[in-house]
Coordinates of C-alpha atoms in Angstrom, one line a residue:
Chain K
X1 CA -23.0 -11.2 -20.6
X2 CA -21.0 -8.7 -18.4
X3 CA -20.4 -9.2 -14.7
X4 CA -23.4 -8.9 -12.4
X5 CA -24.5 -5.7 -10.7
X6 CA -25.0 -5.4 -7.0
X7 CA -28.4 -3.9 -6.2
X8 CA -29.6 -2.9 -2.7
X9 CA -33.2 -1.6 -2.4
X10 CA -34.4 -0.4 1.0
X11 CA -37.9 1.0 1.8
X12 CA -38.3 3.8 4.3
X13 CA -41.7 5.4 4.6
X14 CA -43.3 6.1 1.2
X15 CA -40.1 5.7 -0.8
X16 CA -37.2 3.3 -1.3
X17 CA -33.5 4.1 -1.7
X18 CA -31.9 2.1 -4.5
X19 CA -28.1 1.7 -4.6
X20 CA -26.5 0.1 -7.6
X21 CA -22.9 -0.9 -8.2
X22 CA -22.1 -1.7 -11.8
X23 CA -19.1 -3.5 -13.0
X24 CA -17.8 -1.7 -16.1
X25 CA -14.4 -0.4 -17.4
X26 CA -16.0 3.0 -18.4
X27 CA -13.2 3.9 -20.8
X28 CA -13.7 7.6 -21.7
X29 CA -12.1 7.4 -25.1
X30 CA -9.8 10.3 -24.2
X31 CA -6.9 8.3 -22.8
X32 CA -3.8 7.2 -24.7
X33 CA -1.9 4.0 -24.1
X34 CA 1.9 3.7 -23.7
X35 CA 2.5 4.0 -27.4
X36 CA 0.4 7.2 -27.8
X37 CA -2.6 5.5 -29.4
X38 CA -6.0 6.5 -28.1
X39 CA -7.8 3.8 -26.1
X40 CA -11.2 3.5 -27.7
X41 CA -14.3 4.6 -25.8
X42 CA -16.1 1.8 -24.0
X43 CA -18.7 3.0 -21.6
X44 CA -22.3 2.7 -20.5
X45 CA -24.6 4.9 -22.5
X46 CA -28.1 4.1 -21.3
X47 CA -29.4 3.1 -17.8
X48 CA -33.0 2.1 -17.2
X49 CA -34.7 1.4 -13.9
X50 CA -38.0 -0.4 -13.6
X51 CA -40.4 -0.9 -10.7
X52 CA -42.5 -4.1 -11.1
X53 CA -41.9 -3.9 -14.8
X54 CA -42.8 -0.2 -15.3
X55 CA -40.0 2.2 -16.2
X56 CA -39.4 4.7 -13.5
X57 CA -36.0 6.2 -14.4
X58 CA -33.8 6.5 -17.5
X59 CA -30.3 8.0 -17.7
X60 CA -27.9 8.8 -20.5
X61 CA -24.3 8.6 -19.4
X62 CA -21.2 10.0 -21.1
X63 CA -17.5 9.6 -20.8
X64 CA -17.3 11.5 -17.5
X65 CA -18.7 8.6 -15.4
X66 CA -15.9 6.7 -13.7
X67 CA -15.0 3.0 -13.7
X68 CA -17.3 0.6 -11.7
X69 CA -19.9 3.3 -11.3
X70 CA -22.1 3.7 -8.2
X71 CA -25.7 4.9 -8.7
X72 CA -28.1 5.9 -6.0
X73 CA -31.6 7.2 -6.4
X74 CA -35.0 7.1 -4.7
X75 CA -38.3 5.7 -6.0
X76 CA -41.5 7.2 -4.6
X77 CA -44.2 4.8 -3.7
X78 CA -42.0 1.7 -3.7
X79 CA -42.6 -0.7 -0.8
X80 CA -41.1 -4.0 0.5
X81 CA -41.7 -6.9 -1.9
X82 CA -41.6 -4.7 -5.0
X83 CA -39.2 -5.8 -7.8
X84 CA -36.6 -3.2 -9.0
X85 CA -34.9 -3.9 -12.3
X86 CA -31.8 -2.2 -13.6
X87 CA -30.5 -2.4 -17.2
X88 CA -27.5 -0.8 -18.7
X89 CA -26.4 -0.7 -22.4
X90 CA -22.9 0.4 -23.5
X91 CA -21.6 1.9 -26.7
X92 CA -20.5 -1.5 -28.0
X93 CA -24.0 -2.8 -27.7
X94 CA -23.3 -5.0 -24.7
X95 CA -26.0 -5.0 -22.0
X96 CA -26.7 -6.3 -18.5
X97 CA -29.9 -6.6 -16.5
X98 CA -30.3 -7.5 -12.8
X99 CA -33.1 -7.5 -10.4
X100 CA -33.6 -7.0 -6.7
X101 CA -36.5 -7.1 -4.2
X102 CA -37.2 -4.1 -2.0
X103 CA -36.7 -4.9 1.6
Chain D
X1 CA -20.2 49.8 18.0
X2 CA -20.8 46.5 19.9
X3 CA -22.8 45.1 17.0
X4 CA -20.0 45.7 14.5
X5 CA -17.4 44.2 16.9
X6 CA -19.6 41.1 17.3
X7 CA -20.0 40.7 13.5
X8 CA -16.3 41.1 12.9
X9 CA -15.7 38.5 15.6
X10 CA -18.0 36.0 13.9
X11 CA -16.5 36.6 10.5
X12 CA -12.9 36.0 11.7
X13 CA -14.0 32.9 13.6
X14 CA -15.4 31.4 10.5
X15 CA -12.3 32.3 8.5
X16 CA -10.2 30.4 11.1
X17 CA -12.5 27.5 11.0
X18 CA -12.2 27.3 7.2
X19 CA -8.4 27.4 7.4
X20 CA -8.3 24.7 10.0
X21 CA -9.7 22.0 7.6
X22 CA -6.4 20.5 6.4
X23 CA -5.9 18.8 3.1
X24 CA -5.7 15.4 4.9
X25 CA -9.1 16.1 6.6
X26 CA -10.7 16.9 3.2
X27 CA -9.4 13.7 1.8
X28 CA -10.6 11.7 4.7
X29 CA -14.1 13.2 4.2
X30 CA -14.0 12.3 0.5
X31 CA -13.1 8.7 1.4
X32 CA -15.9 8.5 3.9
X33 CA -18.4 9.5 1.2
X34 CA -17.1 6.7 -1.0
X35 CA -17.6 4.0 1.6
X36 CA -21.1 3.4 0.4
X37 CA -20.9 1.8 -3.0
X38 CA -17.4 0.3 -2.5
X39 CA -16.6 -1.5 -5.8
X40 CA -15.0 -4.2 -3.6
X41 CA -18.6 -5.5 -3.3
X42 CA -18.4 -6.6 -6.9
X43 CA -15.3 -8.7 -6.3
X44 CA -16.8 -10.0 -3.1
X45 CA -19.8 -11.2 -5.1
X46 CA -17.5 -12.8 -7.7
X47 CA -15.5 -14.6 -5.0
X48 CA -18.6 -16.0 -3.3
X49 CA -19.6 -17.5 -6.6
X50 CA -16.1 -19.0 -7.2
X51 CA -16.2 -20.8 -3.8
X52 CA -19.1 -23.0 -4.8
X53 CA -18.5 -23.3 -8.5
X54 CA -17.1 -26.6 -9.8
X55 CA -14.0 -25.7 -11.8
X56 CA -10.6 -26.8 -12.9
X57 CA -9.3 -30.1 -14.3
X58 CA -10.9 -32.0 -11.3
X59 CA -14.2 -30.1 -11.8
X60 CA -14.6 -29.5 -8.1
X61 CA -15.6 -26.6 -5.9
X62 CA -13.6 -25.1 -3.1
X63 CA -16.2 -26.0 -0.5
X64 CA -13.8 -28.5 1.2
X65 CA -10.9 -26.0 1.4
X66 CA -9.4 -25.7 4.9
X67 CA -8.4 -22.1 5.6
X68 CA -7.4 -22.8 9.2
X69 CA -10.6 -23.6 11.0
X70 CA -11.5 -26.9 9.3
X71 CA -12.6 -27.9 5.8
X72 CA -15.3 -25.6 4.4
X73 CA -15.2 -23.0 7.2
X74 CA -14.9 -19.5 5.8
X75 CA -16.3 -17.3 8.5
X76 CA -13.7 -15.8 10.8
X77 CA -10.7 -17.5 9.1
X78 CA -9.2 -14.3 7.7
X79 CA -8.5 -12.7 11.1
X80 CA -6.4 -15.8 12.0
X81 CA -4.2 -15.8 8.9
X82 CA -1.3 -16.3 8.3
X83 CA -1.1 -19.5 10.4
X84 CA 0.7 -22.9 10.4
X85 CA -0.9 -25.7 8.3
X86 CA 0.0 -29.3 9.1
X87 CA -0.8 -30.7 5.6
X88 CA 1.8 -28.4 3.9
X89 CA 4.1 -28.1 6.9
X90 CA 4.2 -24.3 6.2
X91 CA 2.9 -21.1 7.7
X92 CA 0.6 -19.7 5.0
X93 CA -1.3 -16.6 4.3
X94 CA -4.8 -16.4 2.7
X95 CA -3.6 -16.1 -0.9
X96 CA -1.0 -18.9 -0.8
X97 CA -3.5 -21.1 1.0
X98 CA -6.1 -20.5 -1.7
X99 CA -3.5 -21.7 -4.2
X100 CA -3.0 -24.9 -2.2
X101 CA -6.7 -25.5 -2.2
X102 CA -7.1 -24.7 -5.9
X103 CA -4.4 -27.2 -6.7
X104 CA -5.3 -30.0 -4.3
X105 CA -9.1 -29.8 -4.8
X106 CA -9.5 -28.4 -8.3
X107 CA -6.3 -29.6 -10.0
X108 CA -5.0 -26.1 -11.0
X109 CA -1.2 -25.6 -11.1
X110 CA -0.4 -23.5 -8.1
X111 CA 3.1 -22.6 -9.5
X112 CA 1.5 -21.4 -12.7
X113 CA -1.0 -19.2 -10.9
X114 CA 1.8 -17.8 -8.7
X115 CA 3.7 -16.8 -11.8
X116 CA 0.6 -15.2 -13.5
X117 CA 0.7 -11.4 -13.2
X118 CA -1.8 -9.8 -10.9
X119 CA -5.2 -9.0 -12.5
X120 CA -4.9 -11.7 -15.1
X121 CA -6.3 -15.2 -15.5
X122 CA -6.6 -17.3 -12.3
X123 CA -4.8 -14.5 -10.3
X124 CA -7.9 -12.3 -10.6
X125 CA -10.0 -15.2 -9.3
X126 CA -7.6 -15.6 -6.3
X127 CA -8.1 -11.8 -5.6
X128 CA -11.9 -12.2 -5.8
X129 CA -11.9 -15.2 -3.4
X130 CA -9.6 -13.4 -1.0
X131 CA -11.9 -10.3 -1.1
X132 CA -14.9 -12.5 -0.2
X133 CA -13.2 -14.4 2.5
X134 CA -11.9 -11.2 4.1
X135 CA -15.5 -9.9 4.0
X136 CA -16.7 -13.0 5.9
X137 CA -14.6 -11.7 8.8
X138 CA -15.7 -8.1 8.5
X139 CA -15.4 -6.2 11.7
X140 CA -13.8 -9.0 13.6
X141 CA -10.7 -8.4 15.6
X142 CA -7.3 -9.7 14.4
X143 CA -6.3 -12.8 16.3
X144 CA -3.4 -14.6 14.6
X145 CA -2.2 -17.7 16.4
X146 CA 1.4 -17.9 17.7
X147 CA 1.0 -21.2 19.5
X148 CA 3.1 -23.2 16.9
X149 CA 6.9 -22.8 16.9
X150 CA 6.8 -22.2 13.1
X151 CA 4.4 -19.3 13.6
X152 CA 6.7 -17.7 16.2
X153 CA 9.8 -18.2 14.0
X154 CA 8.0 -16.5 11.1
X155 CA 7.2 -13.5 13.4
X156 CA 10.9 -13.1 14.1
X157 CA 11.7 -13.4 10.4
X158 CA 9.0 -10.9 9.6
X159 CA 10.5 -8.5 12.1
X160 CA 14.0 -8.8 10.6
X161 CA 12.5 -8.2 7.1
X162 CA 10.6 -5.2 8.3
X163 CA 13.7 -3.4 9.5
X164 CA 16.0 -4.6 6.7
X165 CA 17.3 -1.7 4.6
X166 CA 18.1 -2.3 0.9
X167 CA 17.5 -1.3 -2.7
X168 CA 19.0 1.8 -4.4
X169 CA 17.4 4.1 -1.8
X170 CA 18.3 2.2 1.4
X171 CA 14.6 2.0 2.3
X172 CA 13.2 -0.5 4.8
X173 CA 9.5 -1.0 5.6
X174 CA 10.4 0.7 8.9
X175 CA 11.6 3.8 7.0
X176 CA 8.0 4.7 6.5
X177 CA 6.0 2.6 8.8
X178 CA 7.7 2.6 12.2
X179 CA 6.7 6.1 13.5
X180 CA 3.4 7.8 14.4
X181 CA 1.9 10.7 12.5
X182 CA 4.0 10.4 9.4
X183 CA 2.9 10.7 5.8
X184 CA 4.3 10.5 2.2
X185 CA 3.0 13.6 0.4
X186 CA -0.6 13.6 1.7
X187 CA -0.9 9.9 2.3
X188 CA -1.0 9.0 6.0
X189 CA 1.3 6.1 6.9
X190 CA 0.2 3.6 9.6
X191 CA 2.8 2.8 12.3
X192 CA 2.8 -1.0 11.8
X193 CA 5.0 -1.8 14.7
X194 CA 2.0 -1.6 17.1
X195 CA -1.7 -0.9 17.3
X196 CA -3.7 1.0 16.1
X197 CA -1.4 1.3 13.1
X198 CA -0.8 -2.4 12.7
X199 CA -4.5 -3.3 12.9
X200 CA -5.5 -0.4 10.6
X201 CA -2.8 -1.2 8.1
X202 CA -2.9 -5.0 8.0
X203 CA -6.6 -5.1 8.5
X204 CA -7.5 -3.0 5.5
X205 CA -6.3 -5.2 2.7
X206 CA -7.8 -6.6 0.4
X207 CA -8.9 -3.1 -0.6
X208 CA -10.3 -1.4 -3.8
X209 CA -8.0 1.3 -5.0
X210 CA -10.0 4.1 -6.6
X211 CA -7.0 5.7 -8.3
X212 CA -6.5 2.8 -10.6
X213 CA -9.9 1.0 -10.2
X214 CA -8.1 -2.2 -9.1
X215 CA -8.8 -4.7 -6.3
X216 CA -5.6 -5.4 -4.4
X217 CA -5.0 -8.3 -2.0
X218 CA -2.4 -8.2 0.7
X219 CA 0.1 -9.9 -1.7
X220 CA -0.2 -7.1 -4.3
X221 CA 0.0 -4.5 -1.6
X222 CA 3.3 -5.9 -0.4
X223 CA 4.5 -6.3 -4.0
X224 CA 3.9 -2.6 -4.7
X225 CA 5.6 -1.6 -1.4
X226 CA 8.7 -3.5 -2.4
X227 CA 8.6 -2.0 -5.9
X228 CA 8.6 1.5 -4.5
X229 CA 11.3 0.5 -2.1
X230 CA 13.3 -0.2 -5.3
X231 CA 13.7 -3.8 -4.2
X232 CA 13.6 -6.8 -6.6
X233 CA 10.3 -8.6 -7.2
X234 CA 8.8 -10.5 -4.2
X235 CA 7.6 -13.9 -5.5
X236 CA 3.8 -14.4 -5.0
X237 CA 3.1 -16.4 -1.8
X238 CA 6.8 -16.4 -0.9
X239 CA 7.9 -17.0 2.7
X240 CA 9.2 -13.4 2.9
X241 CA 5.7 -12.0 2.2
X242 CA 4.1 -14.5 4.6
X243 CA 6.6 -13.6 7.4
X244 CA 5.7 -9.9 7.0
X245 CA 2.0 -10.8 7.2
X246 CA 2.7 -12.7 10.5
X247 CA 4.7 -9.7 11.9
X248 CA 2.0 -7.1 10.9
X249 CA -0.9 -9.3 12.0
X250 CA 0.5 -10.2 15.3
X251 CA 1.4 -6.6 16.0
X252 CA -2.2 -5.8 15.2
X253 CA -3.7 -8.3 17.6
X254 CA -7.1 -7.1 18.9
X255 CA -7.4 -4.5 16.2
X256 CA -10.7 -4.2 14.4
X257 CA -10.5 -4.9 10.7
X258 CA -12.2 -3.0 7.8
X259 CA -11.4 -5.2 4.9
X260 CA -12.5 -5.2 2.1
X261 CA -11.7 -1.4 2.3
X262 CA -11.7 1.4 -0.2
X263 CA -8.5 3.3 -0.7
X264 CA -7.3 6.2 -2.8
Chain B
X1 CA -7.8 -34.5 40.4
X2 CA -8.3 -30.9 41.7
X3 CA -9.9 -28.7 39.0
X4 CA -7.3 -26.0 39.4
X5 CA -4.7 -28.4 37.8
X6 CA -6.9 -29.3 34.9
X7 CA -6.6 -26.1 33.0
X8 CA -2.8 -25.8 33.1
X9 CA -2.6 -29.5 32.4
X10 CA -4.8 -29.1 29.4
X11 CA -2.7 -26.2 28.2
X12 CA 0.4 -28.2 28.6
X13 CA -1.2 -31.0 26.6
X14 CA -2.1 -28.6 23.9
X15 CA 1.4 -27.1 24.0
X16 CA 3.0 -30.6 23.7
X17 CA 0.8 -31.4 20.7
X18 CA 1.3 -28.1 18.9
X19 CA 5.0 -27.7 19.7
X20 CA 4.6 -24.4 21.6
X21 CA 6.9 -25.4 24.3
X22 CA 9.8 -25.7 21.8
X23 CA 12.1 -22.8 22.5
X24 CA 12.7 -20.2 19.8
X25 CA 16.0 -20.6 17.9
X26 CA 18.8 -18.2 18.8
X27 CA 18.9 -14.8 17.3
X28 CA 21.9 -15.8 15.1
X29 CA 19.9 -18.8 13.8
X30 CA 16.9 -16.6 13.1
X31 CA 19.2 -14.2 11.2
X32 CA 20.4 -17.2 9.2
X33 CA 16.8 -18.4 8.5
X34 CA 15.9 -14.8 7.4
X35 CA 18.8 -14.8 4.9
X36 CA 17.7 -18.2 3.5
X37 CA 14.1 -17.0 3.1
X38 CA 15.3 -13.8 1.4
X39 CA 17.3 -15.9 -1.1
X40 CA 14.2 -17.9 -2.2
X41 CA 11.6 -15.1 -2.0
X42 CA 12.8 -12.5 -4.5
X43 CA 13.5 -12.6 -8.2
X44 CA 15.2 -10.1 -10.5
X45 CA 12.8 -7.9 -12.4
X46 CA 13.5 -5.1 -14.8
X47 CA 16.5 -3.1 -13.5
X48 CA 16.0 -4.4 -10.0
X49 CA 18.6 -7.1 -9.5
X50 CA 19.2 -9.4 -6.5
X51 CA 22.2 -7.4 -5.3
X52 CA 19.5 -5.0 -3.9
X53 CA 18.6 -7.5 -1.2
X54 CA 22.3 -7.9 -0.2
X55 CA 22.7 -4.9 2.1
X56 CA 26.1 -3.3 2.7
X57 CA 27.7 -3.0 6.1
X58 CA 26.1 0.4 6.7
X59 CA 22.6 -0.9 6.1
X60 CA 23.2 -4.1 8.2
X61 CA 24.3 -2.1 11.2
X62 CA 21.5 0.4 11.0
X63 CA 18.9 -2.2 10.5
X64 CA 20.2 -4.1 13.6
X65 CA 19.9 -0.9 15.7
X66 CA 16.4 -0.1 14.4
X67 CA 15.2 -3.6 15.1
X68 CA 16.3 -3.6 18.7
X69 CA 14.8 -0.1 19.2
X70 CA 18.1 1.4 20.3
X71 CA 20.3 4.2 19.0
X72 CA 23.3 2.8 17.1
X73 CA 26.6 2.7 19.1
X74 CA 28.6 5.9 18.8
X75 CA 31.7 4.3 17.5
X76 CA 29.8 2.3 14.8
X77 CA 28.0 5.5 13.8
X78 CA 31.3 7.4 13.5
X79 CA 32.7 4.7 11.3
X80 CA 29.7 4.7 9.1
X81 CA 29.8 8.4 8.7
X82 CA 33.6 8.4 7.9
X83 CA 33.0 5.7 5.3
X84 CA 30.3 7.6 3.6
X85 CA 32.1 11.0 3.8
X86 CA 34.8 9.5 1.7
X87 CA 32.4 8.9 -1.2
X88 CA 31.6 12.6 -1.6
X89 CA 33.3 14.4 -4.5
X90 CA 32.9 18.1 -5.3
X91 CA 31.5 19.0 -8.7
X92 CA 34.0 18.5 -11.5
X93 CA 33.9 22.2 -12.7
X94 CA 33.7 23.7 -9.2
X95 CA 30.2 25.1 -9.8
X96 CA 27.7 23.9 -7.1
X97 CA 24.5 25.5 -8.3
X98 CA 22.4 24.8 -11.4
X99 CA 18.9 26.0 -12.4
X100 CA 16.3 26.1 -9.6
X101 CA 13.4 25.6 -12.1
X102 CA 14.9 22.3 -13.1
X103 CA 15.5 21.6 -9.4
X104 CA 11.7 21.9 -8.7
X105 CA 10.9 19.4 -11.4
X106 CA 13.4 16.9 -10.0
X107 CA 12.0 17.4 -6.5
X108 CA 8.5 16.7 -7.8
X109 CA 9.4 13.6 -9.7
X110 CA 9.1 10.3 -8.0
X111 CA 10.1 8.1 -10.9
X112 CA 13.2 6.0 -11.3
X113 CA 15.0 2.9 -10.1
X114 CA 11.9 0.7 -9.7
X115 CA 11.4 -2.5 -11.7
X116 CA 8.9 -0.7 -13.9
X117 CA 11.3 2.2 -14.6
X118 CA 13.6 2.1 -17.6
X119 CA 17.2 1.8 -16.5
X120 CA 18.5 4.6 -18.8
X121 CA 15.7 7.1 -18.1
X122 CA 16.3 10.1 -15.9
X123 CA 15.4 9.5 -12.2
X124 CA 13.6 11.9 -9.9
X125 CA 14.6 13.0 -6.5
X126 CA 11.2 12.2 -4.9
X127 CA 11.9 15.1 -2.5
X128 CA 8.3 16.2 -1.9
X129 CA 7.5 12.7 -0.7
X130 CA 9.3 13.5 2.6
X131 CA 9.9 17.3 2.7
X132 CA 8.1 20.5 2.4
X133 CA 10.1 22.7 0.0
X134 CA 8.3 25.6 -1.7
X135 CA 5.4 27.5 -0.1
X136 CA 3.1 26.8 -3.1
X137 CA 3.3 23.0 -3.0
X138 CA 0.8 21.8 -0.4
X139 CA 1.2 18.1 -1.2
X140 CA 4.3 17.3 0.8
X141 CA 5.3 14.7 3.3
X142 CA 6.7 15.0 6.8
X143 CA 9.2 12.1 7.0
X144 CA 11.9 14.7 6.8
X145 CA 12.2 18.3 8.1
X146 CA 10.7 21.3 6.1
X147 CA 13.2 22.8 3.7
X148 CA 11.2 25.9 3.1
X149 CA 13.4 29.0 3.3
X150 CA 16.4 26.7 3.4
X151 CA 19.0 29.2 2.1
X152 CA 17.3 32.3 3.6
X153 CA 17.3 30.8 7.1
X154 CA 21.0 30.0 6.9
X155 CA 21.8 33.6 5.7
X156 CA 22.9 32.5 2.2
X157 CA 22.6 35.8 0.4
X158 CA 25.3 34.9 -2.2
X159 CA 26.0 31.2 -2.6
X160 CA 29.4 32.0 -4.3
X161 CA 30.7 34.0 -1.3
X162 CA 33.4 32.6 1.0
X163 CA 31.0 32.9 4.0
X164 CA 28.4 30.7 2.3
X165 CA 31.0 28.0 1.4
X166 CA 30.4 25.8 4.5
X167 CA 26.7 25.7 4.0
X168 CA 27.0 25.1 0.3
X169 CA 29.5 22.2 0.8
X170 CA 27.4 20.7 3.6
X171 CA 24.2 20.8 1.4
X172 CA 26.2 19.2 -1.5
X173 CA 27.4 16.5 0.8
X174 CA 24.0 15.9 2.3
X175 CA 22.3 15.4 -1.0
X176 CA 25.1 13.2 -2.3
X177 CA 25.4 11.1 0.8
X178 CA 23.4 12.0 3.9
X179 CA 24.9 9.0 5.8
X180 CA 28.2 11.0 6.0
X181 CA 26.5 13.3 8.5
X182 CA 23.9 11.0 10.1
X183 CA 24.9 7.4 10.1
X184 CA 21.4 5.9 9.9
X185 CA 19.6 8.7 8.1
X186 CA 16.4 7.6 6.3
X187 CA 17.3 9.8 3.3
X188 CA 18.6 8.0 0.2
X189 CA 22.2 8.5 -0.9
X190 CA 21.4 10.2 -4.1
X191 CA 24.9 10.7 -5.4
X192 CA 26.7 7.7 -4.0
X193 CA 24.0 5.2 -5.1
X194 CA 23.7 6.7 -8.6
X195 CA 20.1 7.8 -8.2
X196 CA 20.7 11.4 -9.4
X197 CA 23.4 12.8 -11.7
X198 CA 25.8 15.5 -10.7
X199 CA 23.9 18.0 -12.8
X200 CA 20.6 17.0 -11.2
X201 CA 22.0 17.5 -7.8
X202 CA 23.3 21.0 -8.9
X203 CA 19.7 21.9 -9.9
X204 CA 18.5 20.8 -6.4
X205 CA 21.2 22.9 -4.8
X206 CA 19.9 25.9 -6.7
X207 CA 16.3 25.1 -5.6
X208 CA 17.5 25.3 -2.0
X209 CA 20.2 27.9 -2.0
X210 CA 19.6 30.3 -4.9
X211 CA 18.2 33.5 -3.4
X212 CA 16.0 33.8 -6.5
X213 CA 14.5 30.4 -5.9
X214 CA 10.8 30.4 -4.7
X215 CA 12.0 28.4 -1.7
X216 CA 13.9 31.4 -0.4
X217 CA 11.1 33.9 -1.0

């Protein structure tokens, strides 16, 4: 499995701000190496966020997202103690899931 | 008539305000926005795991490693490095000291790791460990010791190296880093001969470089400085690199640190 | 024992144990130690060989002055300038100016001479790293003075005229070997150290002195 994500989830009022750092090369597929050969695309395609097991956000990412991407979003109704799960899947079929508790 | 004059006045003020924001200001703003979500966090997490993980031929962790404040102590050690270590009889910086511990405690070959290019194999683990250990001193003030004669000698050597001109371009560290308010292109240059430049400069590495997506420790930062000075290759953990660390860190005494930082 | 003696006594004890009362070696000995450390701290890589950490007399003298925070002695400066002046040769065909468009490319390029650069590739002048040059390029450094309007400010309407000759020759000399005019200049010796070719320097001359160059508009 790929390197772990760093997830921080902080509740404030009736929503929680989720900050995720993902470790991924995010090769766009448009770069060429020193010999002129195109470096094959290798990047996250799908991101899913769950709150206590229920999907609350999905995202489709393309080649424009940069290396080691940072994602921030808010979940309405999330409170301290809830479990936030983040899963990503890349174009090679590799996947990573991590969880954090809302503080 | 008055109303028109007032409107014209306001418009011209806003034009002036817009023009005042220099290129360097805008870049500083952009970096501020990047502070949250610094990918250095990923390397910090990796380093923290490597400290306790049993690895190497001796299948041991690094939890007994002495980084200057006793075996196993990792909080606050980074702001006191480089320093003299009695067991090796040398002044050592963080990265060379990590090699000592990886060899003595875990059975790795320090020489082999030193010869491994940055970003590969065990070198990337050294970088992750260095990132985490620097983070364990986050916000503390630089306080390198100069009590030992070897530490004081290394300061003097570091000073001489700092001002030494060489390479095809006759550059010294001082060519770029010995004056206030200088920049290369639009990259501000810290004046490393005194605070706040010395603290800001030395206290920012390890740092994550956005432009190439790499985590750079102090050794790699110095390595790339020397490359751009058109010097030959500084050996990893060599006395020259450590002496420069002593010079910069002592000049930065009392300076607040920001490592692990985020850079362009 | 009175308490006011305890602290300095304790400090002395610490000093004795940690060798802090040992006096620092002489400056000459520290110079020697530095040389020994240099000898074991660098390795040749790519085109960067170890002769590059063996500074010449000019660099040794200038480094000494910088380190002590003083201006270099007048006589030593004059000697350095005379030495470097001798290295400057006029262009073989007598033509000082090339193509300013090529000059701009050379001024923009920072590649060359590092251990990751190919030894036989063309080097850049790296000029924008330190200087403002054209009005359009906003990404410039300030380690050196602005060169915007260089020729115009010096009244060079025709670089081939007799009246422009002193400026043209000075500029040629300055790019080839700035230490001929300023003993401890931070600027690289582009001609003397073989960083740029004669043709490349002619292109830079045009960038600065050709009235048609954007620098002089």
